[in-house]
Short mmCIF file of C-alpha atoms in Angstrom, two decimals:
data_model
loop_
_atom_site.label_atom_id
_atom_site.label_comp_id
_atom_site.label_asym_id
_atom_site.label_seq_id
_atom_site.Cartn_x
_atom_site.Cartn_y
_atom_site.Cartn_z
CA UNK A 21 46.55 110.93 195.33
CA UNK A 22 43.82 110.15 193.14
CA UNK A 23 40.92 106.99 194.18
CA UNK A 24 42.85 103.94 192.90
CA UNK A 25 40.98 102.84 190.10
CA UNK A 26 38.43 99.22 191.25
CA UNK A 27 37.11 96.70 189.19
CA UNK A 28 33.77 97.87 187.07
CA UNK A 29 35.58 101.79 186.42
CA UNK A 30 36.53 102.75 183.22
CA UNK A 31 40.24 102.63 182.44
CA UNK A 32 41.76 106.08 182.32
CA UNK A 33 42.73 107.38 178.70
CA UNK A 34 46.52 107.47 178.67
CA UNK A 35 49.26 108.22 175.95
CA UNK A 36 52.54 107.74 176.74
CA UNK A 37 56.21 106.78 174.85
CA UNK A 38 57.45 103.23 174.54
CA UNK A 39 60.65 101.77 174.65
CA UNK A 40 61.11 102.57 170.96
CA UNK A 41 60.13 105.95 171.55
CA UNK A 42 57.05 105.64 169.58
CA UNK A 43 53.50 107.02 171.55
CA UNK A 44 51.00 104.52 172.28
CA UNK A 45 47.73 105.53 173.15
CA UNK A 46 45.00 103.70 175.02
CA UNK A 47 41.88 104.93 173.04
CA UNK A 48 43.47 103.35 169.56
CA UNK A 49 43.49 99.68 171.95
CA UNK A 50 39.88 99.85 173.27
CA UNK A 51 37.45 98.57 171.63
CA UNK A 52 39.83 96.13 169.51
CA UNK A 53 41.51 94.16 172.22
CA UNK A 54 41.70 93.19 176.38
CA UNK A 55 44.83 94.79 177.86
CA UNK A 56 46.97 93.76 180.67
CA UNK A 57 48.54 97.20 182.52
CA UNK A 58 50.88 96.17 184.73
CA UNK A 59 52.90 99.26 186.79
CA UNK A 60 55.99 97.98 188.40
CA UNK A 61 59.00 99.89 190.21
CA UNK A 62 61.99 100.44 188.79
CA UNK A 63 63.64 98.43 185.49
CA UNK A 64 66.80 95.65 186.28
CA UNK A 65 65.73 95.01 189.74
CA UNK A 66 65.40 92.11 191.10
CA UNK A 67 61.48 91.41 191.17
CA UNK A 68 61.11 93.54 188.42
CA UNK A 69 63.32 92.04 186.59
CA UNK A 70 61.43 88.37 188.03
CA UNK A 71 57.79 90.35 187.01
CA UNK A 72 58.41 91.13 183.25
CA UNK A 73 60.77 87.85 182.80
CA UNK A 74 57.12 86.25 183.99
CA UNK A 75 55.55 88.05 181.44
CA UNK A 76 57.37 87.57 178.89
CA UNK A 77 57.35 83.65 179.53
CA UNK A 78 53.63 83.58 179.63
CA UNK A 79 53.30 85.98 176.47
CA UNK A 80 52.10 83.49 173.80
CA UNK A 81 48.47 82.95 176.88
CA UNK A 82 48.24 86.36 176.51
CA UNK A 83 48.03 86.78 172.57
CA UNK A 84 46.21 83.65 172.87
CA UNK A 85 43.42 85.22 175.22
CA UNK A 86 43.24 88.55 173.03
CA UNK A 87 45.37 90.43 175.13
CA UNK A 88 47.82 93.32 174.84
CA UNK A 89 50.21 93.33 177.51
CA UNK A 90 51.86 96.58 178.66
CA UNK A 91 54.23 97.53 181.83
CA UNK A 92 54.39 101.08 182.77
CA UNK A 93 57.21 102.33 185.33
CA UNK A 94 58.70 105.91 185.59
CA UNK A 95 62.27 104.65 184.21
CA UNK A 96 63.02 106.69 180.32
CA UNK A 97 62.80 104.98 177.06
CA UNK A 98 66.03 104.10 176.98
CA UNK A 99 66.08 102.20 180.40
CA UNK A 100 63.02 100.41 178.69
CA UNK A 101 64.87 99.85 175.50
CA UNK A 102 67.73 98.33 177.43
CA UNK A 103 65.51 96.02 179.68
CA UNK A 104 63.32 94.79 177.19
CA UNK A 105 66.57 94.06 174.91
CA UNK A 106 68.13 92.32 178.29
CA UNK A 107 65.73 90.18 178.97
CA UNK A 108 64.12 89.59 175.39
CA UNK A 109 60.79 91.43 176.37
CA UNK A 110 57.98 90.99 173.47
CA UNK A 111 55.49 93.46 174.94
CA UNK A 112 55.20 97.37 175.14
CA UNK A 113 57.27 99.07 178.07
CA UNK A 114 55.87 102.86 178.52
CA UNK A 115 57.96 106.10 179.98
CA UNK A 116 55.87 107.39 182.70
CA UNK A 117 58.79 109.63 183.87
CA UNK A 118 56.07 112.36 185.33
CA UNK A 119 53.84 109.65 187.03
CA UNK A 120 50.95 110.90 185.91
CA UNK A 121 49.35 107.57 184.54
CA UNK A 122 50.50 106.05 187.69
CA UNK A 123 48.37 108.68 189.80
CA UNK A 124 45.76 108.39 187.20
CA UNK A 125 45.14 104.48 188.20
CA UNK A 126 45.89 105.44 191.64
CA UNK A 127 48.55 103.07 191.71
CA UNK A 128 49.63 103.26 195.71
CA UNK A 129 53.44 103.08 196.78
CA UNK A 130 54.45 100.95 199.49
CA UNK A 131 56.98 100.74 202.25
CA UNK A 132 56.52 104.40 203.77
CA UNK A 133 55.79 105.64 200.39
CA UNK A 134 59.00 104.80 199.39
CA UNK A 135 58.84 102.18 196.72
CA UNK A 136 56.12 102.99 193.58
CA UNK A 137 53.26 99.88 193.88
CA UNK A 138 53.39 96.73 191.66
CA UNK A 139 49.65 96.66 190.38
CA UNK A 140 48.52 95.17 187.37
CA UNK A 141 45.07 95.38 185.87
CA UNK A 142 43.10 93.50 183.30
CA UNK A 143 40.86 95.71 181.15
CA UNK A 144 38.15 93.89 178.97
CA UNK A 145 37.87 95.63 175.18
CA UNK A 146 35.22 97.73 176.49
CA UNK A 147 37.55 99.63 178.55
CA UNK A 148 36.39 98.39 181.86
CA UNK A 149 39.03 97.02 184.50
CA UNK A 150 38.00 93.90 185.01
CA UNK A 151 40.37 92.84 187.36
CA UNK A 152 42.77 94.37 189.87
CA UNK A 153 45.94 92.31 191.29
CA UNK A 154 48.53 94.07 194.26
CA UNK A 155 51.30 92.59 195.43
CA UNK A 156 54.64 94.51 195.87
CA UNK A 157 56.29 90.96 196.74
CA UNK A 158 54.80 87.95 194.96
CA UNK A 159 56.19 89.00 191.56
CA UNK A 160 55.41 86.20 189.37
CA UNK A 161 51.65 85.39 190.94
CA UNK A 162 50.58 88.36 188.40
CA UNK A 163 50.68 86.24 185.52
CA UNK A 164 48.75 83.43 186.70
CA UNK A 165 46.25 86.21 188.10
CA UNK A 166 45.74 88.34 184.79
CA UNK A 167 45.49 84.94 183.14
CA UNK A 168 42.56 83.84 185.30
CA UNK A 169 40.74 87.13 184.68
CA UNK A 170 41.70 86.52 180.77
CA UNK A 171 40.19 83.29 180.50
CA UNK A 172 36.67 84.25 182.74
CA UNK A 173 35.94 86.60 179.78
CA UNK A 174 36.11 84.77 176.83
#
């Protein structure tokens, strides 16, 4: 497992498929806007399902504040495509079926290993992470959190 990835380092470069099966790629995002990365479990489950609903209901702060959000699980395109379409989800989903963006961040799992982490991070237009939230329980506090981060660097 890779050093999970601290506020001040340099967001990895990643390029991965969305829920549209289209590639999105990192480097064409820095250096234009703030991103919000949020990895989370497993699409349709319960506090997933809570975290992106979240999102989604907090979307219009985000644009405000610059900000591209993107959530990243291991779940295909077409588990993406189906979420996003289920619960009206406005931002990117990406495919990280191999986990290798995941181990890039150093995302850690919890419960024995069992359960992928729920991380997100704010990175600034620079491409520095700016801010670092982990909690595998409180679901919708990563909103509120990425939004704090958000606002400090306008």
């Amino acid at each position: 497992m890779s050093k999970s990835i601290q506020i001040g380092d340099k967001c990895p470069s990643f390029s991965l498929k969305d829920q549209h099966g289209e590639v999105f790629n990192s480097d064409e995002i820095i250096g234009d806007k703030n991103m919000v990365v949020y990895f989370y479990p497993k699409d349709e489950t319960a506090g997933c399902t809570k975290q992106a609903c979240s999102f989604r209901d907090a979307y219009t702060d985000f644009t405000a504040a610059g900000a591209l959000v993107v959530g990243i699980s291991s779940d295909d395109e077409e588990s993406h495509k189906a979420f996003a379409e289920n619960h009206n989800l406005p931002f990117i989903l990406l495919a990280d079926t191999d986990k290798k963006v995941r181990k890039a961040f150093g995302v850690p799992t919890n419960l024995l290993g069992l359960i992928p982490g729920r991380v997100t991070y704010v990175i600034d237009k620079n491409g520095i992470v700016r801010g670092v939230f982990n909690s595998q329980m409180k679901f919708e506090q990563h909103v509120p959190e990425a939004l704090l981060i958000l606002d400090e660097l306008k």
